[in-house]
Tab-separated table of C-alpha atoms in Angstrom:
chain	number	residue	atom	x	y	z
A	1	MET	CA	-7.920	-12.844	6.903
A	2	ARG	CA	-5.639	-11.607	4.179
A	3	SER	CA	-6.788	-13.937	1.327
A	4	TRP	CA	-7.381	-10.826	-0.846
A	5	SER	CA	-3.818	-9.741	-0.876
A	6	LYS	CA	-2.431	-12.262	-3.517
A	7	ALA	CA	-5.513	-11.905	-5.740
A	8	LEU	CA	-5.693	-8.093	-5.619
A	9	VAL	CA	-1.940	-7.293	-5.793
A	10	GLY	CA	-1.547	-9.697	-8.467
A	11	GLY	CA	-4.670	-8.664	-10.272
A	12	PHE	CA	-7.143	-10.449	-12.351
A	13	ALA	CA	-7.722	-11.135	-16.104
A	14	VAL	CA	-10.736	-12.131	-18.184
A	15	ALA	CA	-12.410	-9.684	-20.468
A	16	LEU	CA	-16.074	-8.741	-19.661
A	17	ALA	CA	-18.430	-10.334	-22.238
A	18	VAL	CA	-21.032	-7.643	-22.004
A	19	ALA	CA	-21.244	-3.986	-22.437
A	20	GLY	CA	-24.035	-1.327	-22.444
A	21	CYS	CA	-26.199	-3.277	-20.026
A	22	ALA	CA	-26.999	-0.618	-17.609
A	23	GLY	CA	-30.328	-0.893	-16.120
A	24	SER	CA	-32.813	1.567	-14.746
A	25	GLY	CA	-32.337	0.827	-11.086
A	26	SER	CA	-35.172	2.072	-8.955
A	27	GLY	CA	-38.148	3.471	-10.612
A	28	ASN	CA	-38.384	6.779	-12.186
A	29	ASP	CA	-41.215	9.345	-11.836
A	30	SER	CA	-42.714	11.489	-14.431
A	31	ALA	CA	-39.964	14.129	-14.083
A	32	GLY	CA	-37.288	11.592	-14.597
A	33	GLN	CA	-36.157	11.577	-10.899
A	34	THR	CA	-35.399	8.286	-9.087
A	35	SER	CA	-38.014	7.325	-6.556
A	36	ALA	CA	-37.643	4.652	-3.905
A	37	PRO	CA	-40.183	1.946	-3.888
A	38	SER	CA	-42.330	1.438	-0.785
A	39	GLY	CA	-42.433	-1.491	1.440
A	40	PRO	CA	-39.858	-4.137	2.639
A	41	ARG	CA	-36.696	-4.061	0.651
A	42	THR	CA	-33.493	-6.225	0.562
A	43	LEU	CA	-30.081	-4.723	0.061
A	44	THR	CA	-27.771	-7.409	-1.419
A	45	VAL	CA	-23.991	-6.742	-0.561
A	46	TRP	CA	-21.165	-8.847	-1.864
A	47	LEU	CA	-17.780	-8.363	-0.022
A	48	MET	CA	-14.808	-10.614	-0.433
A	49	ASN	CA	-13.471	-13.114	1.856
A	50	GLY	CA	-11.118	-11.705	4.267
A	51	SER	CA	-12.027	-8.051	3.633
A	52	ALA	CA	-13.755	-7.115	6.821
A	53	PRO	CA	-13.813	-8.518	10.250
A	54	THR	CA	-17.336	-10.146	11.175
A	55	THR	CA	-17.427	-7.803	14.228
A	56	LEU	CA	-17.220	-4.849	11.942
A	57	THR	CA	-19.804	-5.965	9.347
A	58	ASP	CA	-22.139	-7.027	12.066
A	59	GLU	CA	-22.085	-3.728	13.609
A	60	LEU	CA	-22.319	-1.865	10.228
A	61	HIS	CA	-25.384	-3.969	9.177
A	62	LYS	CA	-27.150	-3.573	12.362
A	63	GLU	CA	-26.707	0.317	12.283
A	64	PHE	CA	-27.747	0.368	8.616
A	65	GLN	CA	-30.979	-1.543	9.138
A	66	ALA	CA	-31.755	0.481	12.287
A	67	SER	CA	-31.817	3.603	10.307
A	68	HIS	CA	-33.618	2.171	7.255
A	69	LYS	CA	-37.062	0.974	7.992
A	70	ASP	CA	-38.092	-2.238	6.371
A	71	VAL	CA	-34.666	-2.828	4.794
A	72	THR	CA	-32.777	-6.102	5.303
A	73	VAL	CA	-29.084	-6.311	4.437
A	74	LYS	CA	-28.393	-9.690	2.565
A	75	TYR	CA	-24.684	-9.982	3.343
A	76	GLU	CA	-22.848	-12.515	1.038
A	77	ILE	CA	-19.183	-13.361	1.449
A	78	GLN	CA	-17.519	-14.172	-2.019
A	79	GLN	CA	-14.415	-15.976	-2.802
A	80	TRP	CA	-11.622	-14.440	-4.789
A	81	ASN	CA	-11.137	-17.667	-6.773
A	82	GLY	CA	-13.506	-17.294	-9.766
A	83	ILE	CA	-15.011	-13.922	-8.732
A	84	GLN	CA	-14.246	-12.331	-12.093
A	85	ASP	CA	-16.476	-14.656	-13.912
A	86	LYS	CA	-19.139	-14.502	-11.189
A	87	LEU	CA	-19.243	-10.533	-11.251
A	88	THR	CA	-19.375	-10.497	-15.066
A	89	THR	CA	-22.507	-12.756	-14.984
A	90	ALA	CA	-24.085	-10.910	-12.209
A	91	LEU	CA	-23.521	-7.477	-13.662
A	92	ALA	CA	-25.128	-8.503	-16.967
A	93	SER	CA	-28.358	-9.849	-15.209
A	94	ASN	CA	-31.499	-8.223	-14.073
A	95	ASP	CA	-30.885	-9.715	-10.584
A	96	ALA	CA	-27.465	-8.006	-9.700
A	97	PRO	CA	-26.277	-7.375	-6.345
A	98	ASP	CA	-26.608	-3.795	-4.948
A	99	VAL	CA	-23.112	-3.233	-3.554
A	100	ILE	CA	-20.003	-5.078	-4.782
A	101	GLU	CA	-16.284	-5.137	-3.799
A	102	ILE	CA	-13.943	-5.227	-6.702
A	103	GLY	CA	-10.184	-5.464	-6.907
A	104	ASN	CA	-8.611	-2.205	-7.780
A	105	THR	CA	-6.962	-3.935	-10.929
A	106	GLN	CA	-10.506	-5.173	-11.955
A	107	ALA	CA	-12.082	-1.777	-11.553
A	108	PRO	CA	-11.184	-0.173	-14.825
A	109	LYS	CA	-12.332	-3.046	-16.855
A	110	PHE	CA	-15.874	-2.996	-15.228
A	111	ALA	CA	-16.026	0.825	-15.523
A	112	SER	CA	-15.267	0.826	-19.197
A	113	GLU	CA	-17.831	-1.605	-19.975
A	114	ASN	CA	-20.789	0.663	-18.538
A	115	VAL	CA	-21.962	-2.032	-16.021
A	116	LEU	CA	-21.323	0.164	-13.001
A	117	GLU	CA	-23.301	3.129	-11.761
A	118	ASP	CA	-21.752	6.604	-12.238
A	119	LEU	CA	-20.964	7.843	-8.628
A	120	THR	CA	-19.428	11.074	-9.621
A	121	ALA	CA	-22.026	13.414	-8.321
A	122	SER	CA	-22.086	11.523	-4.982
A	123	THR	CA	-18.346	11.453	-3.928
A	124	GLY	CA	-18.834	14.163	-1.415
A	125	ASP	CA	-21.256	11.971	0.451
A	126	PHE	CA	-18.601	9.204	0.542
A	127	ASN	CA	-15.718	11.222	2.224
A	128	GLY	CA	-14.341	12.089	-1.288
A	129	ALA	CA	-11.831	14.652	0.148
A	130	ASN	CA	-9.936	11.935	2.038
A	131	TRP	CA	-9.688	9.152	-0.522
A	132	LEU	CA	-6.645	7.287	-1.270
A	133	SER	CA	-5.501	8.683	-4.582
A	134	SER	CA	-4.303	5.291	-5.880
A	135	LEU	CA	-7.765	3.705	-5.408
A	136	LYS	CA	-9.592	6.755	-6.724
A	137	ASP	CA	-7.628	6.512	-9.972
A	138	SER	CA	-8.371	2.755	-10.358
A	139	GLY	CA	-12.252	3.433	-9.814
A	140	SER	CA	-12.295	6.300	-12.433
A	141	TRP	CA	-12.822	6.113	-16.188
A	142	ASP	CA	-13.062	8.716	-18.762
A	143	GLY	CA	-13.410	11.561	-16.265
A	144	LYS	CA	-16.092	9.883	-14.087
A	145	GLN	CA	-15.883	7.961	-10.932
A	146	TYR	CA	-17.584	4.439	-10.913
A	147	ALA	CA	-16.095	2.991	-7.797
A	148	ILE	CA	-14.917	4.418	-4.373
A	149	PRO	CA	-11.935	3.459	-2.355
A	150	PHE	CA	-12.383	0.577	0.321
A	151	TYR	CA	-9.147	-0.275	1.661
A	152	ALA	CA	-5.511	-0.980	0.670
A	153	ALA	CA	-2.185	-2.302	1.622
A	154	ASN	CA	1.561	-1.713	0.519
A	155	ARG	CA	4.858	-3.285	0.960
A	156	GLU	CA	7.544	-2.475	3.582
A	157	ILE	CA	10.638	-4.108	4.603
A	158	LEU	CA	10.566	-6.515	7.397
A	159	TYR	CA	13.816	-7.152	9.188
A	160	ARG	CA	15.512	-8.953	12.071
A	161	LYS	CA	16.086	-6.583	14.912
A	162	ASP	CA	18.519	-8.963	16.484
A	163	LEU	CA	20.759	-9.542	13.485
A	164	PHE	CA	20.967	-5.647	12.881
A	165	GLU	CA	21.939	-5.179	16.450
A	166	GLN	CA	24.562	-7.780	15.992
A	167	ALA	CA	25.898	-6.310	12.889
A	168	GLY	CA	26.314	-2.803	14.581
A	169	ILE	CA	23.277	-1.152	12.815
A	170	THR	CA	21.778	1.065	15.295
A	171	ALA	CA	18.698	2.356	13.194
A	172	PRO	CA	16.841	1.307	10.207
A	173	PRO	CA	17.925	2.734	6.954
A	174	THR	CA	16.306	5.991	5.878
A	175	SER	CA	17.863	6.168	2.389
A	176	ARG	CA	18.965	3.821	-0.387
A	177	GLU	CA	22.615	4.497	0.622
A	178	GLU	CA	21.939	3.433	4.174
A	179	TRP	CA	20.152	0.475	2.973
A	180	LEU	CA	23.121	-0.734	0.910
A	181	ALA	CA	25.431	0.228	3.970
A	182	ALA	CA	23.336	-2.117	6.103
A	183	ILE	CA	23.619	-4.964	3.630
A	184	GLY	CA	27.377	-4.572	3.579
A	185	LYS	CA	27.413	-4.762	7.554
A	186	LEU	CA	25.149	-7.703	7.670
A	187	LYS	CA	27.311	-9.553	5.150
A	188	THR	CA	30.587	-8.775	7.014
A	189	LYS	CA	29.072	-10.111	10.381
A	190	PHE	CA	27.205	-13.200	8.989
A	191	GLY	CA	28.622	-13.839	5.552
A	192	SER	CA	30.700	-16.838	6.675
A	193	ASP	CA	27.450	-18.748	6.819
A	194	PRO	CA	26.731	-19.939	3.242
A	195	GLU	CA	22.993	-19.918	3.915
A	196	PHE	CA	22.838	-16.520	5.202
A	197	GLN	CA	21.025	-13.746	3.065
A	198	ALA	CA	21.221	-10.050	3.963
A	199	LEU	CA	18.226	-9.543	1.820
A	200	TYR	CA	15.896	-12.018	0.260
A	201	LEU	CA	14.846	-10.518	-3.229
A	202	PRO	CA	13.233	-12.692	-5.871
A	203	GLY	CA	14.019	-11.585	-9.564
A	204	GLN	CA	10.419	-11.171	-10.347
A	205	ASN	CA	9.176	-9.187	-7.484
A	206	TRP	CA	7.948	-6.427	-9.839
A	207	TYR	CA	5.969	-4.584	-7.111
A	208	THR	CA	9.220	-3.687	-5.599
A	209	LEU	CA	10.743	-2.613	-8.950
A	210	LEU	CA	7.899	-0.182	-9.198
A	211	SER	CA	9.034	1.543	-6.073
A	212	PHE	CA	12.471	2.238	-7.645
A	213	ILE	CA	11.100	3.425	-10.928
A	214	TRP	CA	8.591	5.857	-9.348
A	215	ASP	CA	11.345	7.046	-6.983
A	216	GLU	CA	13.377	7.979	-10.025
A	217	GLY	CA	10.649	9.871	-11.558
A	218	GLY	CA	9.697	7.212	-14.044
A	219	ASP	CA	6.511	5.275	-14.687
A	220	ILE	CA	5.130	2.219	-16.319
A	221	ALA	CA	3.206	4.223	-18.732
A	222	LYS	CA	2.253	7.598	-19.993
A	223	LYS	CA	-1.418	8.685	-20.136
A	224	ASP	CA	-3.253	10.558	-22.656
A	225	GLY	CA	-6.931	10.654	-22.044
A	226	THR	CA	-7.891	7.077	-21.508
A	227	LYS	CA	-4.895	5.877	-23.593
A	228	PHE	CA	-1.732	4.659	-22.187
A	229	THR	CA	1.748	4.178	-23.833
A	230	ALA	CA	4.393	2.081	-22.073
A	231	ALA	CA	7.330	4.022	-20.758
A	232	LEU	CA	9.774	1.457	-19.281
A	233	ASP	CA	12.443	2.475	-21.775
A	234	SER	CA	12.738	6.056	-20.178
A	235	SER	CA	15.976	6.907	-18.506
A	236	GLU	CA	14.147	7.143	-15.116
A	237	ALA	CA	12.556	3.683	-15.467
A	238	LYS	CA	16.085	2.209	-16.496
A	239	ALA	CA	17.590	3.796	-13.453
A	240	GLY	CA	15.094	2.115	-11.209
A	241	LEU	CA	15.908	-1.190	-12.949
A	242	GLU	CA	19.501	-0.805	-12.416
A	243	PHE	CA	19.021	-0.288	-8.641
A	244	TYR	CA	17.114	-3.410	-8.431
A	245	LYS	CA	19.916	-5.181	-10.150
A	246	LYS	CA	22.465	-3.646	-7.540
A	247	LEU	CA	20.291	-4.727	-4.695
A	248	VAL	CA	20.276	-8.279	-6.179
A	249	GLU	CA	24.099	-8.390	-6.596
A	250	GLU	CA	25.164	-6.669	-3.538
A	251	SER	CA	22.852	-8.590	-1.260
A	252	GLY	CA	23.991	-11.874	-2.713
A	253	THR	CA	20.258	-13.095	-2.478
A	254	LYS	CA	19.837	-16.778	-3.319
A	255	ALA	CA	16.254	-16.092	-4.548
A	256	PRO	CA	15.542	-17.316	-8.002
A	257	LYS	CA	15.741	-14.645	-10.728
A	258	ASP	CA	13.000	-16.500	-12.788
A	259	ALA	CA	10.319	-16.496	-10.189
A	260	ASP	CA	8.345	-14.141	-7.935
A	261	GLU	CA	7.843	-13.855	-4.122
A	262	GLN	CA	5.355	-16.742	-4.085
A	263	THR	CA	7.588	-19.196	-5.715
A	264	PRO	CA	8.928	-20.369	-3.235
A	265	GLU	CA	6.762	-18.306	-0.619
A	266	GLN	CA	9.355	-15.909	0.773
A	267	ALA	CA	7.757	-15.531	4.046
A	268	GLY	CA	8.596	-19.267	4.548
A	269	ILE	CA	12.169	-18.464	3.656
A	270	TYR	CA	12.432	-15.669	6.236
A	271	GLY	CA	10.898	-17.743	8.833
A	272	GLY	CA	13.802	-20.214	8.388
A	273	GLY	CA	16.040	-17.817	10.338
A	274	LYS	CA	18.814	-17.235	7.744
A	275	VAL	CA	17.400	-14.072	6.176
A	276	ALA	CA	17.952	-10.558	7.576
A	277	MET	CA	15.335	-8.686	5.355
A	278	PHE	CA	12.649	-8.993	2.805
A	279	VAL	CA	10.159	-6.757	1.053
A	280	ALA	CA	6.747	-7.806	2.193
A	281	LEU	CA	3.278	-7.103	3.156
A	282	PRO	CA	2.836	-6.685	6.904
A	283	TRP	CA	0.871	-9.925	7.398
A	284	GLU	CA	3.594	-12.061	5.830
A	285	LEU	CA	5.137	-11.927	9.273
A	286	ALA	CA	2.388	-14.141	10.577
A	287	THR	CA	3.120	-16.712	7.766
A	288	ALA	CA	6.839	-16.390	8.784
A	289	ALA	CA	5.971	-17.113	12.378
A	290	LYS	CA	4.395	-20.476	11.417
A	291	SER	CA	8.024	-21.708	11.091
A	292	ASP	CA	9.265	-19.969	14.083
A	293	PRO	CA	6.892	-18.343	16.437
A	294	THR	CA	9.758	-16.423	18.117
A	295	ILE	CA	10.538	-14.584	14.999
A	296	LYS	CA	7.472	-12.288	15.496
A	297	ASP	CA	9.234	-10.558	18.545
A	298	LYS	CA	12.556	-10.390	16.580
A	299	THR	CA	11.170	-8.598	13.679
A	300	GLY	CA	10.751	-4.880	12.951
A	301	ALA	CA	9.716	-2.943	9.787
A	302	PHE	CA	10.699	0.241	7.858
A	303	PRO	CA	9.381	1.846	4.621
A	304	ILE	CA	11.166	1.179	1.461
A	305	PRO	CA	13.702	3.843	1.575
A	306	SER	CA	14.007	6.702	-1.285
A	307	LYS	CA	17.163	7.770	-2.977
A	308	THR	CA	16.465	11.011	-1.103
A	309	ALA	CA	17.566	10.680	2.395
A	310	GLY	CA	14.785	10.962	4.934
A	311	LYS	CA	12.064	10.315	2.417
A	312	THR	CA	10.142	7.051	1.607
A	313	ALA	CA	10.007	5.524	-1.888
A	314	PRO	CA	6.598	5.544	-3.627
A	315	VAL	CA	4.865	2.149	-2.980
A	316	PHE	CA	2.362	0.004	-5.162
A	317	GLN	CA	-0.830	-0.148	-3.312
A	318	GLY	CA	-3.099	-2.972	-3.956
A	319	GLY	CA	-6.529	-2.955	-2.486
A	320	SER	CA	-10.244	-3.050	-3.146
A	321	ASN	CA	-12.945	-0.462	-4.323
A	322	LEU	CA	-16.604	-0.551	-3.726
A	323	ALA	CA	-19.238	-0.065	-6.543
A	324	VAL	CA	-22.901	-0.017	-7.292
A	325	PRO	CA	-23.937	-2.290	-10.312
A	326	ALA	CA	-25.915	-0.334	-13.072
A	327	ASN	CA	-28.441	-3.009	-12.727
A	328	SER	CA	-29.151	-2.485	-9.056
A	329	LYS	CA	-32.785	-2.291	-8.229
A	330	ASP	CA	-32.071	-0.273	-5.150
A	331	LYS	CA	-29.279	2.146	-5.993
A	332	ASP	CA	-30.547	4.746	-3.470
A	333	LEU	CA	-30.010	2.234	-0.741
A	334	ALA	CA	-26.760	1.102	-2.178
A	335	LYS	CA	-25.400	4.702	-2.059
A	336	GLU	CA	-26.652	5.079	1.625
A	337	TYR	CA	-24.705	1.895	2.291
A	338	LEU	CA	-21.521	3.428	0.784
A	339	LYS	CA	-21.999	6.518	2.919
A	340	LEU	CA	-21.976	4.561	6.023
A	341	ILE	CA	-19.098	2.287	5.324
A	342	SER	CA	-17.022	5.219	4.077
A	343	SER	CA	-17.551	7.042	7.184
A	344	ASP	CA	-14.545	7.667	9.754
A	345	LYS	CA	-16.331	5.342	12.331
A	346	TYR	CA	-16.009	2.448	9.893
A	347	GLN	CA	-12.872	3.234	8.271
A	348	ALA	CA	-11.345	3.342	11.639
A	349	GLY	CA	-12.316	-0.097	12.061
A	350	PHE	CA	-10.469	-1.284	9.013
A	351	ALA	CA	-7.388	0.504	10.151
A	352	LYS	CA	-7.578	-1.407	13.493
A	353	ALA	CA	-7.799	-4.689	11.514
A	354	GLY	CA	-4.423	-3.669	9.794
A	355	MET	CA	-5.590	-2.187	6.437
A	356	ILE	CA	-5.126	1.380	5.161
A	357	PRO	CA	-8.684	2.981	5.002
A	358	GLY	CA	-9.609	4.078	1.599
A	359	THR	CA	-11.882	7.059	2.434
A	360	SER	CA	-10.138	8.346	5.601
A	361	LYS	CA	-6.637	9.770	6.287
A	362	ASP	CA	-6.712	8.659	9.950
A	363	VAL	CA	-4.035	5.994	10.220
A	364	SER	CA	-3.422	6.321	14.060
A	365	ALA	CA	-4.763	2.660	14.677
A	366	LEU	CA	-2.067	1.475	12.173
A	367	GLU	CA	0.560	3.608	13.750
A	368	ALA	CA	-0.056	1.909	17.096
A	369	ASP	CA	1.557	-1.264	15.747
A	370	PRO	CA	5.244	-1.296	15.083
A	371	ILE	CA	4.852	-3.581	11.869
A	372	ASN	CA	1.956	-1.694	10.465
A	373	ALA	CA	3.292	1.754	11.292
A	374	ALA	CA	5.806	1.536	8.529
A	375	MET	CA	3.199	0.629	5.940
A	376	ALA	CA	1.076	3.627	7.212
A	377	LYS	CA	3.990	5.921	6.851
A	378	ALA	CA	4.546	4.906	3.249
A	379	SER	CA	0.817	4.810	2.337
A	380	ALA	CA	0.648	8.630	1.760
A	381	ASN	CA	3.007	8.046	-1.261
A	382	GLY	CA	1.067	5.148	-2.702
A	383	LYS	CA	0.545	4.570	-6.519
A	384	ALA	CA	-1.343	2.306	-8.685
A	385	VAL	CA	-0.757	0.569	-12.010
A	386	PRO	CA	-2.328	2.039	-15.076
A	387	ALA	CA	-6.067	2.416	-14.812
A	388	THR	CA	-6.749	0.711	-18.084
A	389	PRO	CA	-9.087	-2.218	-19.053
A	390	GLY	CA	-6.020	-3.726	-20.606
A	391	TRP	CA	-4.088	-4.111	-17.307
A	392	ALA	CA	-5.988	-7.302	-16.270
A	393	THR	CA	-4.648	-9.231	-19.168
A	394	ILE	CA	-1.134	-8.320	-18.411
A	395	GLU	CA	-0.911	-9.923	-14.896
A	396	ALA	CA	-2.912	-13.018	-15.641
A	397	GLY	CA	-0.763	-13.875	-18.692
A	398	GLN	CA	3.021	-13.786	-19.102
A	399	ASN	CA	3.571	-10.430	-17.219
A	400	PRO	CA	6.038	-8.341	-19.317
A	401	ILE	CA	7.475	-6.699	-16.240
A	402	LYS	CA	8.504	-10.163	-14.769
A	403	ASP	CA	10.109	-11.040	-18.006
A	404	LEU	CA	11.963	-7.952	-18.223
A	405	LEU	CA	13.468	-8.433	-14.603
A	406	THR	CA	14.432	-11.983	-15.449
A	407	ALA	CA	16.007	-11.125	-18.830
A	408	TYR	CA	18.016	-8.158	-17.457
A	409	LEU	CA	19.043	-9.859	-14.191
A	410	THR	CA	20.233	-13.057	-15.802
A	411	GLY	CA	22.126	-11.214	-18.723
A	412	ALA	CA	19.801	-12.687	-21.402
A	413	LYS	CA	19.163	-9.204	-22.645
A	414	SER	CA	20.702	-5.874	-22.388
A	415	ILE	CA	18.750	-3.201	-20.512
A	416	ASP	CA	17.744	-1.564	-23.827
A	417	GLN	CA	16.582	-4.739	-25.431
A	418	ALA	CA	14.738	-5.875	-22.196
A	419	THR	CA	12.898	-2.655	-21.793
A	420	LYS	CA	12.060	-2.439	-25.452
A	421	ASP	CA	10.503	-5.720	-25.363
A	422	ALA	CA	8.544	-5.133	-22.258
A	423	ASN	CA	7.247	-1.964	-23.794
A	424	ASP	CA	6.085	-3.726	-26.958
A	425	ALA	CA	4.177	-6.345	-24.829
A	426	LEU	CA	2.589	-3.698	-22.539
A	427	ASN	CA	1.419	-1.667	-25.541
A	428	LYS	CA	-0.093	-4.562	-27.331
A	429	ALA	CA	-1.968	-5.403	-23.868
A	430	PHE	CA	-3.049	-1.709	-23.642
A	431	SER	CA	-4.659	-1.540	-27.135
A	432	SER	CA	-6.312	-5.073	-26.849
């Protein structure tokens, strides 16, 4: 159900091979206005594996076809593996699908290559006033909107309620100071066990680092028009990096400093029963429960705390956008489809499935679940990576932010040298 998470949150790389291949879409009349062809039509929709529950899409397509005479929805579920190349080929062809789902880190690349329909004038039809800002930004390019938010997710802290209670921690931390204090209490209570970890935090968990950088007022890069310049050497970014190191050192985590949360899979480590906390996506609890089914009832969640007491830290939001290919032959139908799927009715369905709705601020369905409630609380303060076509190459290659973390945490480089080198690598990618 959540196969998109690793792909989207990790991003994609592969430069588009085509540009300027926008098609004419539906036929134009003598006045230049788009006119819908008559007779039976087929709307081809590509959504990704794990994105939408079958019950939701079945209802959606039934309703759409009932209100659009002679229209059949051809719904095709795509796999994340290889989707970049498949989309690149499809968007360049004269037989493009009509609606596509794209990862939020993919969107700027496609938008900049002129292969997506400009949806700027239609945002009001798609619940534009309620969009998640992080996904809105990823779907825009050069002042125009080429993709609309679909759904998102962000990280939270999963923790063992029973271990907290035994350590005398009566409530989840609501500030960084309280978080560090909780770590201290857990180490005092369970530290005699050499396998115990108050917090499992891999050295290259750069998504978590971003929360601390943003919380300090820093950012990955500064934007000027469509140009980005890396800013990891700012005092604010360095402060976020220093707090990350403090967490690693004070928690005594045994996680590798030269690997991310997937190597080894952190949910499996948590499921082993010797970890009190880890920074995770909500559904990683289900993975942990494969090792120990009882851990599900023992686990609670709280948002990543801010340095300001009572506030949550900003969080990286990974997710999906929806777009209409420029070569779609039925753009009018595609926009009608986007209007329906972005409505409150269907966005509520995504929230019930455990996702943050992209075009609705109603997260009540998430708040009803204790684990998802923490994600929902933090979601209002969600952010995204720089919306630049060059970002895709950053994550698929040797991610400079991962290198920065490992170099600083291991002492291989000073904070000044590590941030300078990361900036140089990011700027090279931004300009590629």
